[in-house]
Tab-separated table of C-alpha atoms in Angstrom:
chain	number	residue	atom	x	y	z
A	1	UNK	CA	108.123	94.308	130.776
A	2	UNK	CA	110.935	95.191	132.287
A	3	UNK	CA	114.140	96.797	129.690
A	4	UNK	CA	116.555	94.422	129.088
A	5	UNK	CA	120.106	95.903	128.300
A	6	UNK	CA	121.916	94.076	125.758
A	7	UNK	CA	125.898	93.975	125.125
A	8	UNK	CA	127.280	94.737	123.281
A	9	UNK	CA	125.948	97.569	121.144
A	10	UNK	CA	127.084	96.149	118.106
A	11	UNK	CA	129.106	92.805	116.662
A	12	UNK	CA	130.669	92.194	113.479
A	13	UNK	CA	131.529	88.853	112.499
A	14	UNK	CA	132.669	87.201	109.569
A	15	UNK	CA	129.863	84.835	107.631
A	16	UNK	CA	130.351	81.120	109.186
A	17	UNK	CA	131.236	81.925	112.832
A	18	UNK	CA	129.030	82.122	115.797
A	19	UNK	CA	127.789	85.173	117.238
A	20	UNK	CA	126.927	85.609	121.054
A	21	UNK	CA	125.197	88.382	122.586
A	22	UNK	CA	124.523	89.105	126.140
A	23	UNK	CA	121.234	90.756	128.181
A	24	UNK	CA	121.005	91.670	131.964
A	25	UNK	CA	117.584	93.095	133.571
A	26	UNK	CA	117.004	94.110	136.860
A	27	UNK	CA	114.154	92.486	138.506
A	28	UNK	CA	112.743	89.076	138.650
A	29	UNK	CA	110.896	87.734	135.656
A	30	UNK	CA	108.248	84.961	134.479
A	31	UNK	CA	110.143	84.716	130.657
A	32	UNK	CA	112.594	86.255	128.410
A	33	UNK	CA	112.269	86.464	124.573
A	34	UNK	CA	114.188	87.438	121.981
A	35	UNK	CA	113.209	89.336	119.096
A	36	UNK	CA	115.066	90.625	115.650
A	37	UNK	CA	114.783	93.539	113.184
A	38	UNK	CA	116.047	93.757	110.386
A	39	UNK	CA	116.575	97.143	108.440
A	40	UNK	CA	113.575	98.619	108.140
A	41	UNK	CA	111.327	95.876	108.959
A	42	UNK	CA	109.200	94.772	112.160
A	43	UNK	CA	110.109	92.517	114.835
A	44	UNK	CA	110.105	89.018	115.044
A	45	UNK	CA	110.094	87.030	117.432
A	46	UNK	CA	112.968	84.017	117.817
A	47	UNK	CA	112.619	83.031	121.232
A	48	UNK	CA	111.061	82.273	124.508
A	49	UNK	CA	112.675	81.231	127.691
A	50	UNK	CA	110.939	80.700	130.858
A	51	UNK	CA	112.477	81.430	134.110
A	52	UNK	CA	112.417	77.879	134.922
A	53	UNK	CA	114.560	77.093	132.560
A	54	UNK	CA	117.836	77.004	131.834
A	55	UNK	CA	118.967	76.702	128.052
A	56	UNK	CA	116.578	76.473	124.669
A	57	UNK	CA	117.107	75.695	121.384
A	58	UNK	CA	115.828	76.616	117.764
A	59	UNK	CA	117.296	75.718	114.974
A	60	UNK	CA	120.864	77.855	115.237
A	61	UNK	CA	119.864	79.745	118.033
A	62	UNK	CA	121.004	78.853	121.507
A	63	UNK	CA	119.502	81.089	124.783
A	64	UNK	CA	120.771	80.334	128.366
A	65	UNK	CA	119.267	82.405	131.265
A	66	UNK	CA	120.758	82.736	134.677
A	67	UNK	CA	118.231	83.811	136.881
A	68	UNK	CA	120.872	83.857	139.570
A	69	UNK	CA	122.752	86.483	137.295
A	70	UNK	CA	119.645	88.023	135.996
A	71	UNK	CA	121.545	87.864	132.657
A	72	UNK	CA	120.503	85.608	129.811
A	73	UNK	CA	123.035	84.731	125.929
A	74	UNK	CA	121.611	84.366	122.432
A	75	UNK	CA	123.892	82.230	120.411
A	76	UNK	CA	123.600	82.184	117.234
A	77	UNK	CA	125.469	79.424	115.263
A	78	UNK	CA	127.404	78.785	111.610
A	79	UNK	CA	126.004	82.557	110.891
A	80	UNK	CA	124.409	83.549	107.804
A	81	UNK	CA	124.070	87.471	106.013
A	82	UNK	CA	120.662	87.073	106.130
A	83	UNK	CA	121.168	87.283	110.399
A	84	UNK	CA	122.768	91.146	109.727
A	85	UNK	CA	119.626	92.577	111.856
A	86	UNK	CA	119.224	94.341	116.025
A	87	UNK	CA	118.754	91.583	118.397
A	88	UNK	CA	116.508	92.922	121.428
A	89	UNK	CA	116.214	91.222	124.802
A	90	UNK	CA	112.612	91.399	126.790
A	91	UNK	CA	112.221	90.691	130.533
A	92	UNK	CA	108.625	89.789	131.264
A	93	UNK	CA	106.763	89.770	134.645
A	94	UNK	CA	104.037	88.127	132.552
A	95	UNK	CA	100.838	88.649	132.489
A	96	UNK	CA	100.526	91.770	131.836
A	97	UNK	CA	98.795	93.878	129.101
A	98	UNK	CA	101.349	96.912	129.338
A	99	UNK	CA	103.543	96.130	126.114
A	100	UNK	CA	107.270	95.592	126.244
A	101	UNK	CA	109.646	97.343	126.883
A	102	UNK	CA	113.128	97.391	124.535
A	103	UNK	CA	116.660	98.544	125.129
A	104	UNK	CA	118.758	99.862	122.737
A	105	UNK	CA	119.648	96.257	121.072
A	106	UNK	CA	122.844	94.508	119.662
A	107	UNK	CA	123.456	95.110	116.167
A	108	UNK	CA	124.823	92.639	114.407
A	109	UNK	CA	126.698	92.725	111.146
A	110	UNK	CA	127.436	89.632	109.518
A	111	UNK	CA	130.488	89.988	106.831
A	112	UNK	CA	130.494	87.916	103.685
B	1	UNK	CA	97.907	85.954	104.926
B	2	UNK	CA	100.141	88.529	106.902
B	3	UNK	CA	99.491	87.987	110.821
B	4	UNK	CA	99.263	91.933	111.677
B	5	UNK	CA	99.477	94.016	108.854
B	6	UNK	CA	100.069	98.403	109.062
B	7	UNK	CA	98.779	100.867	106.711
B	8	UNK	CA	100.147	103.168	105.096
B	9	UNK	CA	103.971	101.565	104.559
B	10	UNK	CA	105.032	105.225	104.094
B	11	UNK	CA	103.198	108.571	105.142
B	12	UNK	CA	104.820	112.184	104.570
B	13	UNK	CA	102.442	114.988	105.006
B	14	UNK	CA	102.572	118.569	106.021
B	15	UNK	CA	103.542	119.878	109.970
B	16	UNK	CA	99.505	120.641	111.179
B	17	UNK	CA	98.034	117.974	109.597
B	18	UNK	CA	95.886	115.281	110.772
B	19	UNK	CA	96.892	111.837	109.774
B	20	UNK	CA	95.646	108.205	110.759
B	21	UNK	CA	97.820	104.942	110.248
B	22	UNK	CA	95.145	101.700	110.579
B	23	UNK	CA	95.936	98.322	112.104
B	24	UNK	CA	94.452	94.619	111.541
B	25	UNK	CA	95.469	91.380	113.207
B	26	UNK	CA	93.938	88.142	112.176
B	27	UNK	CA	95.557	86.087	114.910
B	28	UNK	CA	92.549	86.494	117.223
B	29	UNK	CA	95.047	88.575	120.195
B	30	UNK	CA	92.831	90.279	122.463
B	31	UNK	CA	95.523	92.856	123.026
B	32	UNK	CA	97.010	95.332	120.382
B	33	UNK	CA	99.888	98.238	120.762
B	34	UNK	CA	101.492	101.217	118.861
B	35	UNK	CA	105.174	101.168	119.636
B	36	UNK	CA	107.209	104.346	118.242
B	37	UNK	CA	110.981	103.833	116.802
B	38	UNK	CA	112.746	106.917	116.829
B	39	UNK	CA	115.523	107.680	114.602
B	40	UNK	CA	118.331	106.406	116.541
B	41	UNK	CA	116.117	103.256	116.587
B	42	UNK	CA	114.935	103.071	120.186
B	43	UNK	CA	111.409	101.608	120.412
B	44	UNK	CA	109.045	102.509	122.669
B	45	UNK	CA	105.816	101.336	123.632
B	46	UNK	CA	102.847	103.742	123.281
B	47	UNK	CA	99.500	102.534	123.924
B	48	UNK	CA	98.393	98.876	124.875
B	49	UNK	CA	94.816	98.592	124.011
B	50	UNK	CA	92.407	95.453	124.890
B	51	UNK	CA	88.665	95.371	125.407
B	52	UNK	CA	89.120	95.867	129.192
B	53	UNK	CA	91.622	98.856	129.220
B	54	UNK	CA	93.715	101.195	127.238
B	55	UNK	CA	97.303	101.854	129.088
B	56	UNK	CA	98.943	104.809	128.113
B	57	UNK	CA	102.841	105.451	128.118
B	58	UNK	CA	102.505	108.831	129.918
B	59	UNK	CA	105.514	110.575	127.337
B	60	UNK	CA	102.637	110.287	125.002
B	61	UNK	CA	101.478	113.256	123.816
B	62	UNK	CA	97.513	113.739	123.616
B	63	UNK	CA	97.812	114.846	119.941
B	64	UNK	CA	97.639	110.834	119.587
B	65	UNK	CA	94.705	108.362	120.129
B	66	UNK	CA	93.723	104.799	119.589
B	67	UNK	CA	90.429	103.834	118.136
B	68	UNK	CA	89.344	100.246	117.906
B	69	UNK	CA	86.792	99.596	116.403
B	70	UNK	CA	86.845	96.246	117.294
B	71	UNK	CA	88.681	93.055	118.387
B	72	UNK	CA	91.286	92.871	115.632
B	73	UNK	CA	91.828	96.746	114.495
B	74	UNK	CA	93.706	99.473	116.587
B	75	UNK	CA	94.275	102.353	114.816
B	76	UNK	CA	96.573	105.525	115.295
B	77	UNK	CA	95.139	108.917	114.829
B	78	UNK	CA	97.451	111.870	115.395
B	79	UNK	CA	96.795	115.114	115.141
B	80	UNK	CA	98.003	118.538	114.529
B	81	UNK	CA	101.243	116.724	113.256
B	82	UNK	CA	104.821	118.364	114.283
B	83	UNK	CA	108.162	117.682	112.702
B	84	UNK	CA	109.504	115.679	115.616
B	85	UNK	CA	106.874	113.303	114.839
B	86	UNK	CA	108.912	111.626	112.119
B	87	UNK	CA	109.092	108.118	112.777
B	88	UNK	CA	108.365	104.605	112.467
B	89	UNK	CA	104.983	103.542	113.890
B	90	UNK	CA	104.498	99.830	114.437
B	91	UNK	CA	101.728	97.558	115.282
B	92	UNK	CA	101.982	94.704	117.648
B	93	UNK	CA	99.384	91.622	118.864
B	94	UNK	CA	99.508	89.312	121.535
B	95	UNK	CA	97.918	87.337	124.147
B	96	UNK	CA	97.809	88.617	127.368
B	97	UNK	CA	97.913	86.106	129.919
B	98	UNK	CA	100.199	83.095	128.253
B	99	UNK	CA	103.354	85.448	128.330
B	100	UNK	CA	103.970	84.111	124.688
B	101	UNK	CA	105.420	86.792	121.887
B	102	UNK	CA	104.241	89.695	120.515
B	103	UNK	CA	103.197	89.802	116.303
B	104	UNK	CA	104.486	93.138	115.076
B	105	UNK	CA	103.212	94.802	111.612
B	106	UNK	CA	106.230	95.791	109.109
B	107	UNK	CA	106.310	99.683	110.202
B	108	UNK	CA	104.909	102.699	109.097
B	109	UNK	CA	107.449	105.546	108.391
B	110	UNK	CA	105.960	108.709	108.535
B	111	UNK	CA	107.757	111.707	107.151
B	112	UNK	CA	106.145	115.040	109.094
B	113	UNK	CA	107.652	118.124	106.523
């Protein structure tokens, strides 16, 4: 996989608002994944979008992928305090056993 | 049942010691990994291992070695611990070739004093 670059590095919003974070990558991919890491915990897989998909939903999450711009966005609607975490994108070429390459992530803080 | 479990959760030890962190997955995955997350929260792959190959990140010192007694376990051995080894170590597993998600353990916080 290749490292995605998340933007912004940090985001603070009020509970109930929507949070949008972006990811850019450099070379062609087969899929792109988003992971969440709550403080002091392991990473949890949120969603995977394949290169032939443009948008995907999972609960309050919406992911878009624009392969022409080599970018993806993650939208969390109706944010909750429990969404406070770091979010990482990983751009995958598929099939390899070389592990995931993580960027610095977006640190999201949901204020009550 | 925990999909990927690693022990211990916390490990405090003195410089120069040798220690091991254990990892087990019950997902039937064919590939397991070790990651290191430093104090700046930057997460880096250390090793990936399946029954065919071991891929080592070239930046990992040879004091670190993975040991896999079977497909469901990948333990991390660290010799001659140094202060700079203090970090959180995560084990993970996935099924290679499907392009699907990796499952992570809860991490082991290693503190070298």
